[in-house]
XYZ file of C-alpha atoms in Angstrom:
724
model
C -20.122 -34.573 -107.407
C -16.750 -35.612 -108.797
C -13.892 -37.644 -107.429
C -10.325 -37.871 -108.593
C -9.424 -40.813 -110.781
C -6.492 -42.765 -109.347
C -4.252 -45.010 -111.363
C -5.149 -43.533 -114.770
C -2.826 -42.011 -117.308
C -4.445 -38.586 -117.081
C -5.769 -36.306 -114.390
C -9.387 -36.313 -115.518
C -12.019 -36.667 -112.846
C -14.458 -39.537 -113.114
C -18.150 -38.802 -112.947
C -20.448 -40.409 -110.436
C -24.160 -41.157 -110.376
C -25.807 -41.061 -106.938
C -22.360 -41.322 -105.404
C -21.370 -44.377 -107.478
C -18.649 -44.320 -110.146
C -20.098 -44.821 -113.633
C -17.464 -47.466 -114.276
C -19.131 -49.974 -111.937
C -22.198 -50.170 -114.187
C -20.038 -51.642 -116.961
C -18.655 -54.139 -114.446
C -22.135 -55.147 -113.218
C -23.428 -55.663 -116.790
C -20.294 -57.650 -117.610
C -20.885 -59.909 -114.602
C -24.546 -60.438 -115.520
C -23.662 -61.565 -119.051
C -20.786 -63.755 -117.871
C -22.928 -65.515 -115.253
C -25.683 -66.042 -117.830
C -23.079 -67.646 -120.067
C -21.678 -69.896 -117.338
C -24.885 -71.078 -115.681
C -26.693 -71.377 -118.999
C -24.041 -73.703 -120.343
C -23.906 -75.672 -117.087
C -27.697 -76.136 -116.949
C -27.653 -78.560 -119.894
C -24.091 -79.866 -119.655
C -24.928 -83.214 -118.026
C -27.728 -83.758 -120.543
C -25.237 -83.086 -123.329
C -22.853 -85.676 -121.867
C -25.584 -88.284 -121.503
C -27.692 -87.873 -124.622
C -25.253 -86.458 -127.182
C -21.884 -87.932 -126.188
C -23.664 -91.138 -125.029
C -21.862 -91.336 -121.686
C -23.394 -93.271 -118.807
C -24.697 -91.461 -115.747
C -21.666 -92.131 -113.538
C -19.083 -90.976 -116.053
C -21.141 -87.920 -117.023
C -21.443 -86.963 -113.360
C -17.712 -87.443 -112.780
C -16.715 -85.216 -115.699
C -19.304 -82.620 -114.688
C -17.976 -82.310 -111.131
C -14.387 -82.344 -112.342
C -15.213 -79.390 -114.571
C -16.930 -77.488 -111.740
C -14.013 -78.160 -109.380
C -11.577 -76.888 -112.007
C -13.627 -73.706 -112.371
C -13.067 -73.002 -108.682
C -9.402 -73.985 -108.599
C -8.217 -71.776 -111.477
C -9.014 -68.520 -109.596
C -5.655 -68.975 -107.879
C -3.945 -68.766 -111.265
C -6.006 -65.708 -112.216
C -5.156 -63.969 -108.952
C -1.427 -64.575 -109.386
C -1.478 -63.284 -112.961
C -3.519 -60.204 -112.002
C -1.553 -59.193 -108.915
C 1.870 -60.107 -110.262
C 2.031 -59.263 -113.964
C -0.956 -58.071 -115.967
C -3.123 -56.250 -113.450
C -6.845 -56.927 -112.977
C -8.052 -55.131 -116.107
C -5.805 -56.901 -118.619
C -6.302 -60.248 -116.882
C -10.077 -59.928 -117.201
C -9.834 -58.953 -120.882
C -7.374 -61.663 -121.936
C -9.023 -64.494 -120.005
C -12.473 -63.385 -121.195
C -11.235 -63.911 -124.744
C -10.112 -67.433 -123.764
C -13.505 -67.930 -122.101
C -15.473 -66.838 -125.191
C -13.373 -69.033 -127.491
C -14.062 -72.008 -125.216
C -17.816 -71.374 -125.339
C -17.744 -71.175 -129.131
C -15.753 -74.423 -129.385
C -18.238 -76.184 -127.080
C -21.153 -74.970 -129.207
C -19.436 -76.223 -132.373
C -18.757 -79.615 -130.756
C -22.521 -80.070 -130.311
C -23.257 -79.830 -134.077
C -23.887 -83.461 -134.979
C -23.959 -82.788 -138.736
C -20.199 -82.100 -138.763
C -19.345 -85.809 -138.743
C -22.720 -87.291 -139.699
C -21.710 -88.471 -143.176
C -24.486 -91.040 -143.527
C -27.110 -88.538 -142.335
C -28.651 -90.901 -139.790
C -28.651 -88.336 -136.982
C -25.736 -89.933 -135.086
C -22.187 -88.530 -135.370
C -19.864 -90.972 -137.106
C -16.751 -89.731 -135.318
C -17.728 -89.301 -131.690
C -14.071 -88.970 -130.634
C -13.884 -85.713 -132.566
C -16.881 -84.276 -130.696
C -15.541 -85.476 -127.333
C -12.097 -83.967 -127.978
C -13.602 -80.682 -129.144
C -15.943 -80.443 -126.144
C -13.119 -81.210 -123.692
C -10.953 -78.465 -125.223
C -13.887 -76.074 -124.921
C -14.543 -76.982 -121.289
C -10.869 -76.595 -120.334
C -10.773 -73.122 -121.905
C -14.038 -72.209 -120.164
C -12.673 -73.381 -116.807
C -9.510 -71.322 -117.300
C -11.516 -68.279 -118.350
C -14.319 -68.277 -115.800
C -12.024 -69.299 -112.966
C -9.307 -66.844 -113.941
C -11.581 -63.799 -113.947
C -13.590 -64.772 -110.842
C -11.262 -63.207 -108.244
C -10.506 -60.216 -110.460
C -13.951 -58.843 -111.348
C -15.254 -58.349 -107.797
C -11.923 -56.920 -106.612
C -11.689 -54.684 -109.698
C -15.157 -53.347 -108.910
C -14.058 -52.560 -105.361
C -11.041 -50.669 -106.753
C -13.375 -48.133 -108.395
C -14.324 -46.624 -105.019
C -12.361 -44.121 -102.972
C -11.691 -44.405 -99.246
C -14.643 -42.130 -98.380
C -17.089 -44.335 -100.353
C -17.187 -47.309 -97.989
C -21.010 -47.340 -97.855
C -21.331 -47.283 -101.653
C -18.708 -50.023 -101.945
C -20.664 -52.201 -99.505
C -23.840 -51.693 -101.551
C -21.907 -52.449 -104.740
C -21.118 -55.968 -103.535
C -24.846 -56.566 -102.955
C -25.666 -55.253 -106.456
C -22.831 -57.335 -107.848
C -24.314 -60.442 -106.229
C -27.750 -59.541 -107.579
C -26.344 -59.417 -111.102
C -24.852 -62.882 -110.622
C -28.192 -64.355 -109.608
C -30.162 -62.452 -112.239
C -27.952 -63.975 -114.921
C -28.236 -67.378 -113.265
C -32.030 -67.172 -113.051
C -32.604 -66.194 -116.671
C -30.126 -68.708 -118.052
C -31.533 -71.574 -115.972
C -34.972 -70.883 -117.453
C -33.995 -69.980 -121.028
C -31.242 -72.479 -121.864
C -33.318 -75.663 -121.280
C -35.986 -74.147 -123.552
C -33.347 -73.583 -126.245
C -32.160 -77.170 -125.840
C -35.737 -78.390 -126.288
C -35.874 -76.952 -129.808
C -35.020 -79.231 -132.710
C -32.335 -78.278 -135.192
C -30.037 -79.867 -137.738
C -29.255 -79.840 -141.445
C -29.992 -83.455 -142.354
C -31.793 -84.746 -139.263
C -33.476 -82.905 -136.427
C -32.022 -83.312 -132.926
C -32.234 -81.579 -129.564
C -30.589 -78.245 -130.232
C -27.462 -78.284 -128.074
C -25.644 -75.924 -130.489
C -28.290 -73.278 -129.755
C -28.245 -74.027 -126.013
C -24.456 -73.515 -125.968
C -24.376 -70.854 -128.686
C -26.527 -68.298 -126.852
C -24.274 -68.418 -123.730
C -21.278 -68.033 -126.065
C -22.871 -64.918 -127.586
C -23.531 -63.501 -124.093
C -19.870 -64.018 -123.208
C -18.831 -62.021 -126.274
C -21.260 -59.271 -125.201
C -19.759 -59.336 -121.694
C -16.272 -58.829 -123.133
C -17.364 -55.952 -125.377
C -19.213 -54.149 -122.559
C -16.208 -54.442 -120.263
C -13.807 -53.054 -122.870
C -16.149 -50.132 -123.668
C -15.751 -48.802 -120.122
C -11.954 -48.971 -120.275
C -11.270 -45.207 -120.092
C -13.479 -44.807 -117.003
C -11.800 -47.459 -114.855
C -9.497 -46.892 -111.939
C -6.724 -49.313 -112.900
C -4.343 -50.342 -110.153
C -0.937 -51.346 -111.435
C 0.308 -54.840 -110.509
C 2.576 -54.917 -107.497
C 5.102 -57.425 -108.810
C 5.179 -61.162 -108.215
C 3.460 -60.795 -104.866
C 2.497 -64.468 -104.477
C 6.121 -65.570 -104.784
C 7.161 -62.860 -102.342
C 4.557 -63.964 -99.830
C 5.535 -67.622 -100.098
C 9.238 -66.833 -99.763
C 8.574 -64.528 -96.818
C 6.541 -67.191 -95.004
C 9.130 -69.846 -95.822
C 11.996 -67.721 -94.509
C 10.087 -66.913 -91.294
C 9.445 -70.607 -90.624
C 13.036 -71.547 -91.443
C 14.491 -68.741 -89.333
C 12.231 -69.566 -86.396
C 13.276 -73.208 -86.581
C 16.947 -72.226 -86.514
C 16.427 -70.024 -83.442
C 14.197 -72.314 -81.418
C 16.687 -72.595 -78.523
C 15.637 -70.963 -75.204
C 18.423 -68.362 -75.280
C 16.837 -66.602 -78.266
C 14.194 -64.023 -77.240
C 10.632 -64.635 -78.386
C 8.950 -62.324 -80.866
C 5.367 -61.041 -80.914
C 4.409 -63.016 -84.034
C 6.101 -65.915 -85.772
C 6.170 -63.888 -89.002
C 8.452 -61.372 -87.228
C 11.282 -63.872 -87.717
C 11.375 -62.704 -91.344
C 12.510 -59.186 -90.356
C 16.145 -60.050 -90.980
C 15.491 -60.292 -94.713
C 12.114 -58.747 -95.615
C 10.507 -55.343 -95.367
C 8.269 -54.749 -92.330
C 5.409 -53.563 -94.582
C 5.405 -56.864 -96.488
C 5.475 -58.797 -93.212
C 2.501 -56.779 -91.917
C 0.582 -57.452 -95.153
C 1.300 -61.179 -94.924
C 0.019 -61.148 -91.343
C -3.260 -59.605 -92.534
C -3.668 -62.218 -95.274
C -2.893 -65.126 -92.947
C -5.447 -63.887 -90.414
C -8.183 -63.964 -93.051
C -7.054 -67.276 -94.562
C -7.143 -68.817 -91.090
C -10.797 -67.787 -90.846
C -11.432 -69.444 -94.218
C -10.590 -72.923 -92.872
C -14.161 -73.768 -91.663
C -15.942 -72.143 -94.636
C -15.849 -75.070 -97.127
C -18.410 -76.905 -94.988
C -21.005 -74.264 -95.888
C -20.379 -74.802 -99.599
C -20.514 -78.573 -99.099
C -24.162 -78.127 -98.158
C -24.957 -75.271 -100.513
C -23.781 -76.986 -103.704
C -25.919 -80.046 -103.039
C -28.823 -78.063 -104.467
C -27.607 -79.262 -107.850
C -27.092 -82.888 -106.817
C -28.865 -84.327 -103.777
C -31.734 -81.849 -103.809
C -32.210 -82.357 -107.544
C -32.452 -86.098 -106.965
C -34.883 -85.434 -104.145
C -37.044 -83.405 -106.519
C -37.246 -86.366 -108.912
C -39.262 -88.277 -106.295
C -41.796 -85.492 -105.813
C -44.894 -84.231 -107.588
C -43.926 -81.250 -109.718
C -47.106 -80.524 -111.644
C -46.759 -76.794 -110.983
C -43.467 -76.668 -112.884
C -43.125 -77.082 -116.617
C -39.359 -77.389 -116.986
C -37.273 -80.279 -115.674
C -34.742 -78.034 -113.931
C -37.153 -75.339 -112.818
C -36.883 -76.166 -109.138
C -33.311 -74.845 -109.388
C -34.688 -71.410 -110.273
C -36.108 -71.036 -106.756
C -32.694 -70.052 -105.400
C -31.939 -67.149 -107.797
C -35.548 -65.916 -107.514
C -35.253 -65.789 -103.733
C -31.839 -64.107 -104.058
C -33.353 -61.298 -106.120
C -36.037 -60.856 -103.454
C -33.951 -61.258 -100.297
C -30.833 -59.231 -101.150
C -32.665 -55.860 -101.331
C -34.741 -56.711 -98.248
C -31.730 -57.736 -96.178
C -29.576 -54.852 -97.372
C -32.185 -52.079 -97.167
C -34.478 -53.256 -94.356
C -32.989 -55.951 -92.134
C -29.468 -54.594 -91.629
C -30.623 -50.978 -90.943
C -33.244 -52.311 -88.514
C -30.629 -54.331 -86.639
C -28.388 -51.263 -86.556
C -31.176 -49.146 -85.057
C -31.623 -51.779 -82.361
C -28.002 -51.064 -81.367
C -26.925 -54.626 -82.182
C -23.359 -55.054 -83.367
C -24.055 -57.385 -86.288
C -20.478 -57.628 -87.570
C -19.602 -59.331 -90.873
C -18.298 -62.453 -89.140
C -21.469 -62.710 -87.061
C -23.509 -62.454 -90.239
C -21.510 -65.301 -91.756
C -22.060 -67.403 -88.629
C -25.810 -66.876 -88.906
C -25.643 -67.820 -92.604
C -23.949 -71.124 -91.781
C -26.574 -71.902 -89.147
C -29.395 -71.178 -91.602
C -27.835 -73.581 -94.115
C -27.780 -76.286 -91.432
C -31.473 -75.642 -90.740
C -32.146 -75.981 -94.476
C -30.764 -79.514 -94.415
C -32.868 -80.353 -91.367
C -35.895 -79.208 -93.378
C -34.714 -81.322 -96.325
C -34.435 -84.336 -94.019
C -38.012 -83.842 -92.774
C -39.258 -83.682 -96.362
C -37.232 -86.781 -97.243
C -38.818 -88.742 -94.399
C -42.252 -87.995 -95.832
C -41.083 -88.902 -99.341
C -39.698 -92.242 -98.152
C -43.138 -93.232 -96.902
C -44.528 -92.959 -100.446
C -41.696 -94.573 -102.404
C -41.878 -98.190 -103.584
C -39.757 -100.757 -101.813
C -36.955 -101.851 -104.095
C -35.075 -105.109 -103.501
C -31.691 -105.009 -101.875
C -28.487 -106.358 -103.381
C -29.091 -109.888 -102.049
C -32.823 -110.347 -102.585
C -35.289 -110.040 -105.412
C -39.024 -109.762 -105.861
C -41.579 -111.075 -108.305
C -44.832 -109.671 -109.639
C -47.665 -111.565 -111.396
C -50.056 -110.194 -113.983
C -53.162 -112.337 -114.552
C -54.656 -111.971 -118.037
C -57.261 -114.699 -117.539
C -60.905 -113.745 -117.224
C -61.207 -115.316 -113.777
C -59.505 -115.065 -110.397
C -56.246 -116.955 -110.062
C -54.869 -117.620 -106.554
C -51.075 -117.824 -106.600
C -48.963 -119.342 -103.882
C -45.253 -118.824 -103.484
C -44.021 -120.541 -100.392
C -45.399 -118.783 -97.330
C -45.383 -115.334 -98.865
C -48.771 -115.463 -100.551
C -49.431 -113.435 -103.687
C -46.064 -111.705 -104.031
C -42.827 -113.571 -103.769
C -40.139 -111.396 -102.234
C -36.881 -111.761 -100.399
C -35.620 -114.779 -102.321
C -31.855 -115.070 -102.149
C -29.832 -114.791 -105.331
C -26.351 -115.583 -104.110
C -26.315 -118.768 -106.178
C -28.296 -120.282 -109.014
C -31.704 -121.236 -107.668
C -34.912 -122.752 -108.951
C -38.091 -120.817 -108.293
C -41.260 -122.910 -108.108
C -44.669 -121.207 -108.211
C -47.883 -123.162 -107.669
C -51.174 -121.760 -108.862
C -54.726 -123.068 -109.108
C -56.586 -122.761 -112.405
C -60.239 -122.512 -111.334
C -61.414 -122.526 -114.962
C -59.899 -125.966 -115.502
C -61.619 -127.923 -112.712
C -59.345 -126.559 -109.999
C -56.308 -128.306 -111.395
C -53.039 -127.235 -109.834
C -50.077 -126.524 -112.078
C -46.532 -125.586 -111.285
C -44.371 -122.979 -113.017
C -40.603 -123.411 -112.795
C -37.885 -120.891 -113.549
C -34.190 -120.880 -112.801
C -32.177 -117.771 -112.009
C -28.709 -118.365 -113.362
C -25.482 -116.973 -111.939
C -27.050 -114.949 -109.199
C -24.493 -112.779 -107.420
C -24.457 -110.749 -104.267
C -24.773 -107.518 -106.255
C -27.536 -108.674 -108.601
C -31.091 -107.411 -108.260
C -33.835 -109.459 -109.905
C -37.230 -107.955 -110.554
C -39.319 -110.698 -112.118
C -42.539 -109.989 -113.973
C -44.431 -113.234 -114.619
C -47.304 -112.779 -117.062
C -50.077 -115.418 -117.090
C -51.548 -115.060 -120.578
C -54.924 -116.040 -121.989
C -53.738 -119.431 -123.232
C -52.159 -119.992 -119.817
C -48.603 -119.789 -121.033
C -46.240 -117.846 -118.825
C -43.828 -115.069 -119.692
C -40.893 -114.299 -117.423
C -39.405 -110.820 -117.767
C -36.696 -109.077 -115.804
C -36.615 -105.391 -114.834
C -40.227 -105.329 -113.826
C -39.765 -102.098 -111.904
C -38.263 -98.837 -113.054
C -36.609 -96.206 -110.875
C -39.001 -93.228 -110.787
C -38.217 -89.942 -112.505
C -40.007 -86.728 -111.651
C -40.022 -85.248 -115.152
C -41.859 -88.083 -116.887
C -44.140 -91.042 -116.502
C -43.031 -94.387 -117.928
C -45.803 -96.536 -119.441
C -45.302 -99.778 -121.345
C -47.696 -102.103 -123.166
C -48.342 -105.832 -122.841
C -49.907 -107.237 -125.999
C -52.258 -110.145 -125.326
C -54.020 -109.652 -128.657
C -53.891 -112.226 -131.444
C -51.850 -110.011 -133.784
C -48.945 -107.594 -133.523
C -49.850 -104.049 -132.524
C -48.232 -100.639 -132.920
C -48.674 -98.039 -130.135
C -47.847 -94.316 -130.347
C -48.396 -91.301 -128.103
C -47.552 -87.903 -129.574
C -44.087 -88.258 -131.120
C -43.249 -91.320 -129.024
C -43.405 -94.754 -130.620
C -43.512 -97.960 -128.570
C -42.629 -99.931 -131.693
C -44.194 -103.121 -132.994
C -45.334 -105.301 -130.083
C -45.867 -108.960 -131.017
C -48.437 -111.228 -129.342
C -47.772 -112.148 -125.698
C -44.875 -109.731 -125.502
C -44.170 -106.455 -123.796
C -42.713 -103.168 -124.992
C -39.967 -101.218 -123.257
C -40.819 -98.415 -120.878
C -41.108 -95.127 -122.783
C -40.727 -91.693 -121.198
C -43.953 -89.726 -121.683
C -44.577 -86.237 -120.252
C -46.991 -86.174 -117.335
C -50.595 -85.187 -117.955
C -53.416 -86.599 -120.088
C -51.932 -89.002 -122.628
C -53.719 -90.238 -125.766
C -52.361 -93.638 -126.841
C -53.129 -94.758 -130.397
C -53.253 -98.572 -130.702
C -53.533 -100.063 -134.191
C -52.911 -103.113 -136.298
C -53.428 -103.541 -140.034
C -57.218 -103.366 -139.792
C -58.167 -101.535 -136.615
C -57.254 -98.461 -134.556
C -58.416 -97.316 -131.160
C -57.443 -94.566 -128.722
C -56.764 -95.216 -125.041
C -56.598 -92.240 -122.657
C -54.890 -92.181 -119.279
C -53.647 -89.477 -116.935
C -49.973 -89.924 -116.143
C -48.428 -88.523 -112.980
C -44.853 -87.516 -112.211
C -42.553 -90.424 -111.414
C -45.048 -93.152 -112.199
C -44.717 -96.264 -114.306
C -47.545 -98.399 -115.691
C -48.045 -101.677 -117.500
C -51.003 -101.212 -119.839
C -52.536 -104.596 -120.730
C -54.205 -105.198 -124.074
C -56.298 -108.377 -123.578
C -56.991 -111.109 -126.107
C -60.281 -109.470 -126.974
C -61.133 -105.822 -126.652
C -64.419 -106.851 -125.049
C -62.608 -107.081 -121.732
C -61.288 -103.554 -122.153
C -57.754 -102.248 -121.762
C -56.477 -102.353 -118.189
C -53.629 -100.499 -116.511
C -51.462 -101.984 -113.766
C -49.481 -99.558 -111.624
C -45.840 -100.590 -111.339
C -44.819 -97.482 -109.401
C -47.335 -95.023 -108.031
C -47.066 -91.348 -109.062
C -45.175 -89.047 -106.733
C -47.517 -87.610 -104.126
C -45.353 -85.216 -102.066
C -45.552 -81.833 -103.744
C -42.412 -79.941 -104.751
C -43.770 -76.904 -102.929
C -42.593 -78.582 -99.707
C -39.028 -77.859 -100.872
C -39.604 -74.101 -100.674
C -38.788 -73.869 -96.903
C -35.402 -75.539 -97.370
C -34.650 -73.347 -100.396
C -35.683 -70.257 -98.435
C -33.418 -71.158 -95.516
C -30.372 -71.945 -97.629
C -30.878 -68.834 -99.778
C -31.213 -66.644 -96.678
C -28.022 -68.246 -95.423
C -26.333 -67.544 -98.753
C -27.324 -63.872 -98.663
C -25.867 -63.199 -95.221
C -22.889 -65.532 -95.740
C -21.697 -65.153 -99.320
C -22.373 -61.446 -99.928
C -20.810 -60.605 -96.563
C -17.868 -62.900 -97.267
C -17.074 -61.126 -100.533
C -17.146 -57.742 -98.818
C -15.162 -58.999 -95.821
C -12.476 -60.521 -98.032
C -12.034 -57.246 -99.866
C -12.096 -54.973 -96.812
C -9.541 -57.011 -94.848
C -7.113 -57.547 -97.736
C -3.960 -55.471 -98.256
C -4.021 -53.241 -101.321
C -1.720 -55.523 -103.318
C -3.325 -58.862 -102.350
C -7.069 -58.388 -102.867
C -7.343 -60.781 -105.808
C -5.329 -63.363 -103.877
C -7.859 -63.330 -101.041
C -10.743 -63.464 -103.523
C -9.116 -66.577 -104.991
C -8.801 -68.027 -101.501
C -12.504 -67.377 -100.972
C -13.383 -69.201 -104.190
C -11.036 -72.041 -103.272
C -13.289 -72.798 -100.295
C -16.057 -73.604 -102.815
C -13.865 -76.204 -104.547
C -12.892 -77.773 -101.220
C -16.569 -77.864 -100.239
C -17.400 -79.969 -103.314
C -14.604 -82.379 -102.418
C -16.020 -82.674 -98.891
C -19.368 -83.784 -100.348
C -17.698 -86.695 -102.139
C -15.641 -87.678 -99.080
C -18.515 -87.553 -96.589
C -21.002 -89.242 -98.920
C -18.571 -92.105 -99.597
C -17.347 -92.495 -96.023
C -20.784 -92.301 -94.379
C -22.436 -95.079 -96.448
C -25.833 -94.281 -94.967
C -28.732 -96.181 -96.457
C -31.294 -93.457 -95.701
C -30.996 -90.131 -97.490
C -32.599 -88.229 -94.612
C -29.861 -89.520 -92.303
C -27.211 -88.137 -94.656
C -28.944 -84.762 -94.612
C -28.884 -84.776 -90.808
C -25.205 -85.763 -90.858
C -24.313 -82.790 -93.067
C -26.432 -80.465 -90.913
C -24.703 -81.708 -87.748
C -21.256 -81.243 -89.270
C -22.101 -77.684 -90.292
C -23.447 -76.842 -86.822
C -20.191 -78.122 -85.323
C -18.151 -76.093 -87.802
C -20.417 -73.084 -87.153
C -19.572 -73.214 -83.433
C -15.857 -73.430 -84.215
C -16.123 -70.487 -86.624
C -18.028 -68.419 -84.036
C -15.201 -68.947 -81.523
C -12.608 -67.999 -84.150
C -14.623 -64.898 -85.095
C -14.894 -63.844 -81.444
C -11.119 -63.532 -81.201
C -10.693 -61.853 -84.594
C -9.714 -58.184 -84.560
C -10.939 -56.118 -87.516
C -8.312 -53.978 -89.197
C -8.133 -51.246 -91.796
C -5.349 -52.305 -94.180
C -5.012 -48.790 -95.610
C -4.299 -47.349 -92.168
C -1.761 -50.060 -91.396
C -0.012 -49.469 -94.707
C -0.174 -45.697 -94.158
C 1.558 -46.069 -90.802
C 4.434 -47.917 -92.432
C 4.552 -45.294 -95.177
C 4.884 -42.585 -92.494
C 7.563 -44.542 -90.680
C 9.647 -44.969 -93.802
C 10.655 -41.250 -94.093
C 11.613 -41.240 -90.407
C 13.679 -44.372 -90.900
C 15.303 -42.838 -93.971
C 15.978 -39.631 -92.005
C 17.412 -41.633 -89.119
C 19.566 -43.650 -91.493
C 20.734 -40.482 -93.277
C 21.641 -38.920 -89.914
C 23.537 -42.047 -88.981
C 25.366 -41.908 -92.305
C 26.063 -38.197 -91.785
C 27.416 -38.878 -88.322
C 29.573 -41.676 -89.682
C 30.879 -39.374 -92.419
C 31.530 -36.588 -89.898
C 33.322 -38.994 -87.594
C 35.351 -40.262 -90.526
C 36.323 -36.735 -91.590
C 37.240 -35.732 -88.021
C 39.410 -38.787 -87.728
C 41.193 -37.969 -90.987
C 41.702 -34.333 -89.837
C 43.189 -35.529 -86.576
C 45.499 -37.859 -88.450
C 46.537 -34.970 -90.722
C 47.101 -32.688 -87.729
C 49.135 -35.307 -85.931
C 51.225 -35.842 -89.037
C 51.954 -32.084 -89.315
C 52.965 -31.889 -85.662
C 55.388 -34.771 -86.072
C 57.011 -33.154 -89.107
C 57.435 -29.826 -87.266
C 58.952 -31.589 -84.258
C 61.423 -33.378 -86.527
C 62.511 -30.067 -88.057
C 62.985 -28.569 -84.642
C 65.178 -31.482 -83.661
C 67.435 -31.078 -86.690
C 68.008 -27.435 -85.962
């Protein structure tokens, strides 16, 4: 089977395989490599900010989300360039080059040896690395955003009008390639980062983690260019965006001028542009505005969907993840489910619904997808409620809490006001003196008092006091007794009650030299069975302990090893298993399949021939707006409980889902090609009518001149007659 190639420089026919143009296979491979490049780089980007550039968590998060937002705002620029000047093919090629250069620059910025003159493993000129990485990220945002609206639309251009079924399947395959690239990169890139590399000193290998995505982007560019001769390339239609904006502006201005009652109303407010603009352009603008109006509620879906990488990731840090080896592996659940659900939905579910004579239109599919996403957040809230029951109680901004560790070889009752063993809820708004009475049963029941003063306590200060009662009955007061849990590691620390300084190591981790009656910092140790080596100048022993996800321990080395090493739990290991997140991931992925894949197809099918990339950019713009909504709602809500925030987002999406369903009910599906064909047919008739009018005018003009000539001849003859 062969079909004619439209838009090419020759009249060759393009071959098909199973009814599909061969050219789309180059496009699908290109998209797979590009998505691998993008998601692979993004998987370790925050870690690069925090551990290489040494930014704090808040600033790293801000830059990360700014970058993601920029990636979804630049599609507008790419759509304008593609539809107005370069065309989709050249836009994809040129911006892919920019994209690849940006990836290479980012990989180079992660090479610490470039500015590490003293070879200590730390770059000497961090400003250089920051500047280089920012340039790379800006180029990446321009590249990935610029080609986003073009690639899907360019793939749709490869199909003829009679290949609607194949084009619909193409969008599903296209989406599969996106998630296949995302899945592999999310698994592979963190592994690459975990390797150690460097010329002078070994560090986490960010150059490799960024370099492999850069190489995949170069491969994507080469594959796309190889298929150049097979593509159906649609020429750009001129500066269509400017035309559309001017047309809309003139219609609004003209309608405002003629708002008086004596002016007759028109069927559509865009019809007020007929005095200046072509009716075909006005009809195309009407089609675009109808779809853009439907886009208004869509950002709320993305506001929930994109929280997989933020709120849900934070939720995972408070859960037991012993079935997952990689820190970010819970994020791979979504692309895995995509690869499973897309073929099932496309090949089984939709045909089954069709056989049941149910009219499951694209907009109804999208409505169902939004509802499923809301259910996913209800499931997340239920999981969060169970998690909250297992989490430690941290002090609020106006209270603190104290913990006592007794290193004596006998019981030691401690009284702190009326609160018994643990002192909690003491106010820190001002400087206070904390008095703790305890009874030393080994010293004839004498009662001693320990005093400490908390200086400059403020409303926003949290004090976590660890008070260590050592063997010689001296006391040690330490702050930061408790550590916020982290799912990827356990955090042990050592308290040295021995008579000499000790050194403690576990694997490659070193707790440093711990002097007598002092405590080490918390050290991140992977969960599992840990072997701690404790040694001084003369002795060495090994202490074994199983460490769970999210736990923190204080391991006490007593004054004599006869008492044995003891472990005090500061924060219990996470007990709610990560497997409980699978239902919420399943629901949101199912919602994504019926919402996002359908939305891509709907945007293409309802777009005029010269504005398809513009609508694709509008679709991607809803993703950027959705991320902004997350920040607005999260800041405005100020809910103390995370489960309540989940319910709030779910409720907002249900409300928006109802509004969208009403809007979809009144939407009338159109075939842009038929509408444009009707105007094309009307144009010859209008030209014929105009030519007839011109001919009539010319005939009338000639008749009038003949009559004038005849009248003039008659007058001359009459004058001659008179003379005679």
